[in-house]
PDB file of C-alpha atoms in Angstrom:
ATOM      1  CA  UNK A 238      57.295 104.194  63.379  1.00 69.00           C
ATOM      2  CA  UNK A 239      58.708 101.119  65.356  1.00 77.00           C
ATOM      3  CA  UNK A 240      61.964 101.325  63.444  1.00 80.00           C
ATOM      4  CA  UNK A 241      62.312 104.871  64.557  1.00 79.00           C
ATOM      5  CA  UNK A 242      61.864 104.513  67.966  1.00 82.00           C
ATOM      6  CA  UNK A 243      64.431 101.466  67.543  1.00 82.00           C
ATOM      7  CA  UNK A 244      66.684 103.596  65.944  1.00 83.00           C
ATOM      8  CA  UNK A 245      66.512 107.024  68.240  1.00 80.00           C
ATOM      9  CA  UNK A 246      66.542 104.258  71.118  1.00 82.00           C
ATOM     10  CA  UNK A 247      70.165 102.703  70.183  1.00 81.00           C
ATOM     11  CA  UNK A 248      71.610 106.374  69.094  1.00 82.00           C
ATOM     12  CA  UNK A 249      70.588 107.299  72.716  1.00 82.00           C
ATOM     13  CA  UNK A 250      72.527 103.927  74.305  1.00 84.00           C
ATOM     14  CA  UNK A 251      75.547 104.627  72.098  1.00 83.00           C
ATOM     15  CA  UNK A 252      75.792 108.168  73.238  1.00 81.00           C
ATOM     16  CA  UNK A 253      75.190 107.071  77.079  1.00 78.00           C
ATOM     17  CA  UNK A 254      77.725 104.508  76.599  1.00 79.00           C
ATOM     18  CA  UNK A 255      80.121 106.988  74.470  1.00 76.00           C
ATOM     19  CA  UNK A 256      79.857 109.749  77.249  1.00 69.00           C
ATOM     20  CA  UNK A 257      80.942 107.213  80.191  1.00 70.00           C
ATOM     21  CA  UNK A 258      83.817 106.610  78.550  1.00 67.00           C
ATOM     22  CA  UNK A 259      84.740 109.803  78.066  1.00 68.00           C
ATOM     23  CA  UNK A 260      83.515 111.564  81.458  1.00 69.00           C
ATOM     24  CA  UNK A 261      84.449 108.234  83.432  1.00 74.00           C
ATOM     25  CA  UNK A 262      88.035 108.584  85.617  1.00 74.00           C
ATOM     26  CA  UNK A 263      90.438 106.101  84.043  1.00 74.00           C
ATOM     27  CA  UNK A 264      94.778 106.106  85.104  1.00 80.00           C
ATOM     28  CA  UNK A 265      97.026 102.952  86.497  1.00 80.00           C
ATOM     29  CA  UNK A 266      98.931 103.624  89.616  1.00 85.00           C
ATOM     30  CA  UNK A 267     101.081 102.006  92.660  1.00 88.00           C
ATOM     31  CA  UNK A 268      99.487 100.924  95.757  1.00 89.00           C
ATOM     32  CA  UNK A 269     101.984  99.993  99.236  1.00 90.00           C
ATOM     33  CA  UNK A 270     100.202  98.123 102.179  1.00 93.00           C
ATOM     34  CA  UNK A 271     101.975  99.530 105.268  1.00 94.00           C
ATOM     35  CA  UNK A 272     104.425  97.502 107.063  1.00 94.00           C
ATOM     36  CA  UNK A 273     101.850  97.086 110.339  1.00 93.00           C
ATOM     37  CA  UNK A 274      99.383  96.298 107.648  1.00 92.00           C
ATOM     38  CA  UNK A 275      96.686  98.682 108.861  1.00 94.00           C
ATOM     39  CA  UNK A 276      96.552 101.110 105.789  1.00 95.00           C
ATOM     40  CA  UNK A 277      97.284 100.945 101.989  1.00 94.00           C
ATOM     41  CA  UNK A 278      98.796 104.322 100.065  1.00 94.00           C
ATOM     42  CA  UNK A 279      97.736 104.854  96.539  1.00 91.00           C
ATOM     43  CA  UNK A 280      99.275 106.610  93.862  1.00 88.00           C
ATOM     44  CA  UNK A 281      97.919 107.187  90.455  1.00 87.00           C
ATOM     45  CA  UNK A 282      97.885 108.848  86.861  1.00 84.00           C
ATOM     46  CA  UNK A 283      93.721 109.581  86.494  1.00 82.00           C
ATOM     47  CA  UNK A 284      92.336 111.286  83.435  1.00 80.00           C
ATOM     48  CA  UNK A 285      88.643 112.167  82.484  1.00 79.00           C
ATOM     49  CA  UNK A 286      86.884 114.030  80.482  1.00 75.00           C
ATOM     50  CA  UNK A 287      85.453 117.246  80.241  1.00 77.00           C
ATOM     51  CA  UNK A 288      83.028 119.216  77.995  1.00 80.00           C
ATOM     52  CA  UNK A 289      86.062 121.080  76.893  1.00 83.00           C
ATOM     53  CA  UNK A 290      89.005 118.237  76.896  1.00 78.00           C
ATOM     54  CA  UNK A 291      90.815 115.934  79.146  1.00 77.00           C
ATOM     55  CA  UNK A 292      91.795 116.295  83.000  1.00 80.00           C
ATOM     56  CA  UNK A 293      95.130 115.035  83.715  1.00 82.00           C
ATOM     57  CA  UNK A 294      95.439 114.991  87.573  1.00 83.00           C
ATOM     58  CA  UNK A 295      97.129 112.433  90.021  1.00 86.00           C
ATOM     59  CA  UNK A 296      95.127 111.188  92.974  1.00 89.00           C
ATOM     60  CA  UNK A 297      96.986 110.298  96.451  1.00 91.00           C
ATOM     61  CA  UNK A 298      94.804 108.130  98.715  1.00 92.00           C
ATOM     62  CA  UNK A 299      95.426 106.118 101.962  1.00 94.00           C
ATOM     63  CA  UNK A 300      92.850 103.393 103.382  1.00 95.00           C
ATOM     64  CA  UNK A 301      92.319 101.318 106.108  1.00 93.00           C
ATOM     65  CA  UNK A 302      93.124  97.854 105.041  1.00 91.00           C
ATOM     66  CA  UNK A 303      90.646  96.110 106.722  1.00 92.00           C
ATOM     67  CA  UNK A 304      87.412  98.278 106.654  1.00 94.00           C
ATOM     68  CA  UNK A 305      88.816 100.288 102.958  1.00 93.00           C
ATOM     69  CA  UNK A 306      87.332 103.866 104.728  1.00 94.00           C
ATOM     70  CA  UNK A 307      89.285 106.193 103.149  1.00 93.00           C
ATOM     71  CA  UNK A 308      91.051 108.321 105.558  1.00 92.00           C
ATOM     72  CA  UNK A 309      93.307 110.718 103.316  1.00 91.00           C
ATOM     73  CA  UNK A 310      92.793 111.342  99.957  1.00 91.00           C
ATOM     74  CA  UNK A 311      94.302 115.119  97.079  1.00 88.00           C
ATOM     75  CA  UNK A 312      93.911 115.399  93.931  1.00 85.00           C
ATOM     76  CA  UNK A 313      96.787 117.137  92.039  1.00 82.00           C
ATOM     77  CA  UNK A 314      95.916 118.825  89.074  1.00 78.00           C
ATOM     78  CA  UNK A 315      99.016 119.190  86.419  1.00 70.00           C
ATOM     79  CA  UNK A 316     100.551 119.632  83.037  1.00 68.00           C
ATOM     80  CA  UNK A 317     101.487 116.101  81.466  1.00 62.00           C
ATOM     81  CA  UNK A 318     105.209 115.859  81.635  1.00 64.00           C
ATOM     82  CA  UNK A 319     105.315 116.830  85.509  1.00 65.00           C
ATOM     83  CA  UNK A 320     104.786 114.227  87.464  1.00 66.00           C
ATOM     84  CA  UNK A 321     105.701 110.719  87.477  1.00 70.00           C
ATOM     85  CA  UNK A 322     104.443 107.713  85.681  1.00 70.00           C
ATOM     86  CA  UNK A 323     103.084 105.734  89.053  1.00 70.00           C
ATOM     87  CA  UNK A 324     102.104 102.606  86.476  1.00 68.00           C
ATOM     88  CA  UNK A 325     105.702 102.135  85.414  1.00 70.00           C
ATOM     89  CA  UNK A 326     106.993  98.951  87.104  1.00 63.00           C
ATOM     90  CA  UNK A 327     110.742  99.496  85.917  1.00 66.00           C
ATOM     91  CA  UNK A 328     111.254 102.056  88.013  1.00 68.00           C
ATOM     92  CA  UNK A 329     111.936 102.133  92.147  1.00 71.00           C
ATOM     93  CA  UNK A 330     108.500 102.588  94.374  1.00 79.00           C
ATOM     94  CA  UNK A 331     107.083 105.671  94.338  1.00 83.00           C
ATOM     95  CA  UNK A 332     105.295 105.125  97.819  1.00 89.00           C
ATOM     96  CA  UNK A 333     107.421 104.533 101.161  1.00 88.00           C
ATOM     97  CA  UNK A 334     106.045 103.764 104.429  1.00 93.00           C
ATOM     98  CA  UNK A 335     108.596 104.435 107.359  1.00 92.00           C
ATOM     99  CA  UNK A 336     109.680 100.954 109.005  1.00 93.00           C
ATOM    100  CA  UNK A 337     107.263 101.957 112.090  1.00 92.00           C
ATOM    101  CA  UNK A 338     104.380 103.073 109.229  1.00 90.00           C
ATOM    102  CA  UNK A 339     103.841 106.435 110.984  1.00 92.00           C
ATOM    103  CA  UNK A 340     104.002 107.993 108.222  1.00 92.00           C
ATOM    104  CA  UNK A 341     103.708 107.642 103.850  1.00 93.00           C
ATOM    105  CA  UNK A 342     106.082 109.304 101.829  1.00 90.00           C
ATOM    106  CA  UNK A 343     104.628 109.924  97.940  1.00 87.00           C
ATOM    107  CA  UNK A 344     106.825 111.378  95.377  1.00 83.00           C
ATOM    108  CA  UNK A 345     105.090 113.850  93.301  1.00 80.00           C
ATOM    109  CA  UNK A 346     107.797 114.777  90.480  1.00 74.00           C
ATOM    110  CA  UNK A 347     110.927 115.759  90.833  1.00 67.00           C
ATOM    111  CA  UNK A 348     112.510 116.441  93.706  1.00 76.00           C
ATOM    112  CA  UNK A 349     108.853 117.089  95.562  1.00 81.00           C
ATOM    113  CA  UNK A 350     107.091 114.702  98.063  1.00 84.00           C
ATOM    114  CA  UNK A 351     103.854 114.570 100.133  1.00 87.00           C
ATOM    115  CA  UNK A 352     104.461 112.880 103.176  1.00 89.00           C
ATOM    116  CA  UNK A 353     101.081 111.753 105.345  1.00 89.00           C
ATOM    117  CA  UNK A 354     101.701 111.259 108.903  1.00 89.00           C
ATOM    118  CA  UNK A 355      99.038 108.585 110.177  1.00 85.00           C
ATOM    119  CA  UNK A 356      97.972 107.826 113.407  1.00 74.00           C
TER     120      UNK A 356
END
């Protein structure tokens, strides 16, 4: 009986454990502090899981540097190939502050941009 309820015990774990992983967010991205240093823009490539398949979405987000309260923040839901690959390095910056950091430009794929005026 013991080595049952050992057994049933660790399938249970492994499945816990097996489900975070899937249902968890995971991605790589680009993050730019802004030139006055008062917020940080964030750009990534998140996937998760779903009961039936993955997510692919990229998530825009810009914090206060100092207190990291979130003050803007989309989720773009797309097709795979659409948007770009904010983890490659080789490439030029996908986020751009204006020199006075009034606002955050964000490329989202191909010739289309967000751009988040702050305040």
């Amino acid at each position: 009986m013991r080595w049952y309820r050992f057994s049933v015990s660790c399938l249970l774990i492994g499945i816990s454990v097996a489900a975070s992983f899937w249902f968890s967010p995971s991605g790589t991205g680009e993050y730019q502090t802004s030139p006055d240093g008062k917020f940080t823009a964030h750009a990534s490539n998140m996937s998760r899981g779903t009961f039936i398949g993955r997510l692919q979405y990229i998530e825009l987000r810009v914090v206060e540097s100092v207190t990291q309260r979130e003050v803007w923040r989309v989720e773009f839901r797309h097709e795979v190939v659409t948007v770009p690959d904010y983890g490659d390095r080789s490439k030029q910056s996908f986020v751009d502050w204006a020199q006075d950091s009034s606002s955050v430009t964000i490329s989202v794929g191909g010739k289309r941009q967000v751009t988040i005026p702050m305040q």
